Amino acid sequence: MKVLIVFTGLLLVCAAFVFYQNDMGRYMRAQTALKALAEECAAGAALYFDEEAYAEGRTIFNEDEARACVAYMLAASRVPAPDVRAAGPIAASVSFYDDRGAYGGSAGAFGFISHPSVVVRLRVATEDVFRLPFLTVTALEREAMYELPN
């Protein structure tokens, strides 16, 4: 009887480990897909700038067109991942740092801003990614910055 109890305990621990590894793989794939989408959105938004100001030697982003580009990319995406279900739409926060005087500030984890940049932060609510009862992840969030060189 003691062997049965020990075997059952080891089986449960090993099964929990396998479930955790599988769920962590799904979580990492979803985070990678969300990061790639944030990078694409930031790079796409950085393409829209005011041509008249650029002709004068200044880099000023066209925020309306850039936000429309980000909205289009989010609508066309299949993020967070095929095996993680989103519980709502992807929320995007877009920040522009250009020649309007936005330099010198800090952009969170990206540090000091000294060049024209676009920062895109994506957040999506999901169903619980992990199956184990003591782990709960119900939202994914990633941020990316695209910096234009001088």
PDB file of C-alpha atoms in Angstrom, residues 15-122:
ATOM      1  CA  ALA A  15       2.110  15.492 -14.127  1.00  0.00           C
ATOM      2  CA  ALA A  16       2.078  18.972 -12.563  1.00  0.00           C
ATOM      3  CA  PHE A  17       5.611  19.545 -13.861  1.00  0.00           C
ATOM      4  CA  VAL A  18       4.594  18.506 -17.395  1.00  0.00           C
ATOM      5  CA  PHE A  19       1.516  20.758 -17.285  1.00  0.00           C
ATOM      6  CA  TYR A  20       3.633  23.662 -16.054  1.00  0.00           C
ATOM      7  CA  GLN A  21       6.198  23.214 -18.834  1.00  0.00           C
ATOM      8  CA  ASN A  22       3.480  23.047 -21.491  1.00  0.00           C
ATOM      9  CA  ASP A  23       1.702  26.126 -20.155  1.00  0.00           C
ATOM     10  CA  MET A  24       4.959  28.048 -19.835  1.00  0.00           C
ATOM     11  CA  GLY A  25       5.708  27.269 -23.482  1.00  0.00           C
ATOM     12  CA  ARG A  26       2.294  28.645 -24.491  1.00  0.00           C
ATOM     13  CA  TYR A  27       2.887  31.733 -22.353  1.00  0.00           C
ATOM     14  CA  MET A  28       6.303  32.374 -23.907  1.00  0.00           C
ATOM     15  CA  ARG A  29       4.947  31.943 -27.454  1.00  0.00           C
ATOM     16  CA  ALA A  30       2.150  34.409 -26.688  1.00  0.00           C
ATOM     17  CA  GLN A  31       4.611  36.922 -25.218  1.00  0.00           C
ATOM     18  CA  THR A  32       6.903  36.567 -28.239  1.00  0.00           C
ATOM     19  CA  ALA A  33       4.006  37.071 -30.662  1.00  0.00           C
ATOM     20  CA  LEU A  34       2.814  40.135 -28.743  1.00  0.00           C
ATOM     21  CA  LYS A  35       6.347  41.573 -28.692  1.00  0.00           C
ATOM     22  CA  ALA A  36       6.693  41.055 -32.458  1.00  0.00           C
ATOM     23  CA  LEU A  37       3.365  42.804 -33.010  1.00  0.00           C
ATOM     24  CA  ALA A  38       4.432  45.715 -30.799  1.00  0.00           C
ATOM     25  CA  GLU A  39       7.679  46.045 -32.768  1.00  0.00           C
ATOM     26  CA  GLU A  40       5.788  46.005 -36.087  1.00  0.00           C
ATOM     27  CA  CYS A  41       3.343  48.624 -34.819  1.00  0.00           C
ATOM     28  CA  ALA A  42       6.149  50.888 -33.582  1.00  0.00           C
ATOM     29  CA  ALA A  43       8.086  50.563 -36.844  1.00  0.00           C
ATOM     30  CA  GLY A  44       4.961  51.165 -38.909  1.00  0.00           C
ATOM     31  CA  ALA A  45       3.935  54.200 -36.863  1.00  0.00           C
ATOM     32  CA  ALA A  46       7.409  55.710 -37.231  1.00  0.00           C
ATOM     33  CA  LEU A  47       6.962  55.815 -41.015  1.00  0.00           C
ATOM     34  CA  TYR A  48       4.290  58.513 -40.783  1.00  0.00           C
ATOM     35  CA  PHE A  49       5.861  61.922 -40.318  1.00  0.00           C
ATOM     36  CA  ASP A  50       5.100  65.465 -41.408  1.00  0.00           C
ATOM     37  CA  GLU A  51       6.816  66.004 -44.773  1.00  0.00           C
ATOM     38  CA  GLU A  52       6.819  69.810 -44.530  1.00  0.00           C
ATOM     39  CA  ALA A  53       8.575  69.749 -41.165  1.00  0.00           C
ATOM     40  CA  TYR A  54      10.980  67.123 -42.489  1.00  0.00           C
ATOM     41  CA  ALA A  55      11.846  69.428 -45.413  1.00  0.00           C
ATOM     42  CA  GLU A  56      12.730  72.077 -42.813  1.00  0.00           C
ATOM     43  CA  GLY A  57      15.048  69.639 -41.021  1.00  0.00           C
ATOM     44  CA  ARG A  58      12.737  68.610 -38.174  1.00  0.00           C
ATOM     45  CA  THR A  59      11.229  65.201 -37.519  1.00  0.00           C
ATOM     46  CA  ILE A  60       7.615  65.457 -36.383  1.00  0.00           C
ATOM     47  CA  PHE A  61       5.352  62.418 -36.492  1.00  0.00           C
ATOM     48  CA  ASN A  62       1.879  62.515 -38.013  1.00  0.00           C
ATOM     49  CA  GLU A  63       0.140  61.066 -34.979  1.00  0.00           C
ATOM     50  CA  ASP A  64      -3.289  60.583 -36.563  1.00  0.00           C
ATOM     51  CA  GLU A  65      -1.998  58.488 -39.457  1.00  0.00           C
ATOM     52  CA  ALA A  66       0.378  56.598 -37.181  1.00  0.00           C
ATOM     53  CA  ARG A  67      -2.430  55.679 -34.769  1.00  0.00           C
ATOM     54  CA  ALA A  68      -4.577  54.591 -37.735  1.00  0.00           C
ATOM     55  CA  CYS A  69      -1.702  52.363 -38.894  1.00  0.00           C
ATOM     56  CA  VAL A  70      -1.416  50.805 -35.427  1.00  0.00           C
ATOM     57  CA  ALA A  71      -5.190  50.238 -35.288  1.00  0.00           C
ATOM     58  CA  TYR A  72      -5.085  48.539 -38.704  1.00  0.00           C
ATOM     59  CA  MET A  73      -2.208  46.275 -37.653  1.00  0.00           C
ATOM     60  CA  LEU A  74      -4.016  45.302 -34.461  1.00  0.00           C
ATOM     61  CA  ALA A  75      -7.218  44.530 -36.347  1.00  0.00           C
ATOM     62  CA  ALA A  76      -5.346  42.323 -38.824  1.00  0.00           C
ATOM     63  CA  SER A  77      -3.334  40.422 -36.204  1.00  0.00           C
ATOM     64  CA  ARG A  78      -3.918  37.019 -34.648  1.00  0.00           C
ATOM     65  CA  VAL A  79      -2.290  37.780 -31.335  1.00  0.00           C
ATOM     66  CA  PRO A  80      -1.611  36.758 -28.620  1.00  0.00           C
ATOM     67  CA  ALA A  81      -1.141  33.249 -30.071  1.00  0.00           C
ATOM     68  CA  PRO A  82      -3.282  30.527 -31.608  1.00  0.00           C
ATOM     69  CA  ASP A  83      -3.280  28.474 -28.402  1.00  0.00           C
ATOM     70  CA  VAL A  84      -3.960  31.385 -25.978  1.00  0.00           C
ATOM     71  CA  ARG A  85      -7.456  32.827 -26.073  1.00  0.00           C
ATOM     72  CA  ALA A  86      -7.919  36.568 -25.745  1.00  0.00           C
ATOM     73  CA  ALA A  87     -10.725  37.697 -23.444  1.00  0.00           C
ATOM     74  CA  GLY A  88     -10.996  41.072 -25.140  1.00  0.00           C
ATOM     75  CA  PRO A  89      -9.472  43.318 -27.767  1.00  0.00           C
ATOM     76  CA  ILE A  90      -5.847  44.409 -27.724  1.00  0.00           C
ATOM     77  CA  ALA A  91      -5.391  47.818 -26.115  1.00  0.00           C
ATOM     78  CA  ALA A  92      -2.602  49.963 -27.539  1.00  0.00           C
ATOM     79  CA  SER A  93      -0.872  52.957 -26.042  1.00  0.00           C
ATOM     80  CA  VAL A  94       1.296  54.923 -28.484  1.00  0.00           C
ATOM     81  CA  SER A  95       3.768  57.597 -27.372  1.00  0.00           C
ATOM     82  CA  PHE A  96       5.650  59.879 -29.740  1.00  0.00           C
ATOM     83  CA  TYR A  97       8.978  61.532 -28.995  1.00  0.00           C
ATOM     84  CA  ASP A  98       9.928  63.977 -31.737  1.00  0.00           C
ATOM     85  CA  ASP A  99      11.219  67.496 -32.399  1.00  0.00           C
ATOM     86  CA  ARG A 100       8.239  69.138 -30.699  1.00  0.00           C
ATOM     87  CA  GLY A 101      10.296  69.206 -27.528  1.00  0.00           C
ATOM     88  CA  ALA A 102       9.641  65.722 -26.182  1.00  0.00           C
ATOM     89  CA  TYR A 103      13.320  64.801 -25.907  1.00  0.00           C
ATOM     90  CA  GLY A 104      15.129  64.467 -22.645  1.00  0.00           C
ATOM     91  CA  GLY A 105      12.435  62.464 -20.922  1.00  0.00           C
ATOM     92  CA  SER A 106      12.397  58.878 -19.876  1.00  0.00           C
ATOM     93  CA  ALA A 107      10.404  56.224 -21.719  1.00  0.00           C
ATOM     94  CA  GLY A 108      10.145  53.649 -18.960  1.00  0.00           C
ATOM     95  CA  ALA A 109      12.508  50.746 -19.477  1.00  0.00           C
ATOM     96  CA  PHE A 110      14.015  52.374 -22.569  1.00  0.00           C
ATOM     97  CA  GLY A 111      15.795  55.083 -20.611  1.00  0.00           C
ATOM     98  CA  PHE A 112      16.727  58.516 -21.874  1.00  0.00           C
ATOM     99  CA  ILE A 113      15.221  59.554 -25.234  1.00  0.00           C
ATOM    100  CA  SER A 114      17.549  61.521 -27.508  1.00  0.00           C
ATOM    101  CA  HIS A 115      16.268  60.664 -31.014  1.00  0.00           C
ATOM    102  CA  PRO A 116      12.824  60.673 -32.653  1.00  0.00           C
ATOM    103  CA  SER A 117      11.097  57.568 -31.316  1.00  0.00           C
ATOM    104  CA  VAL A 118       7.761  55.815 -31.157  1.00  0.00           C
ATOM    105  CA  VAL A 119       6.866  53.668 -28.156  1.00  0.00           C
ATOM    106  CA  VAL A 120       3.988  51.197 -28.450  1.00  0.00           C
ATOM    107  CA  ARG A 121       2.620  49.361 -25.426  1.00  0.00           C
ATOM    108  CA  LEU A 122       0.160  46.526 -26.092  1.00  0.00           C
TER     109      LEU A 122
END
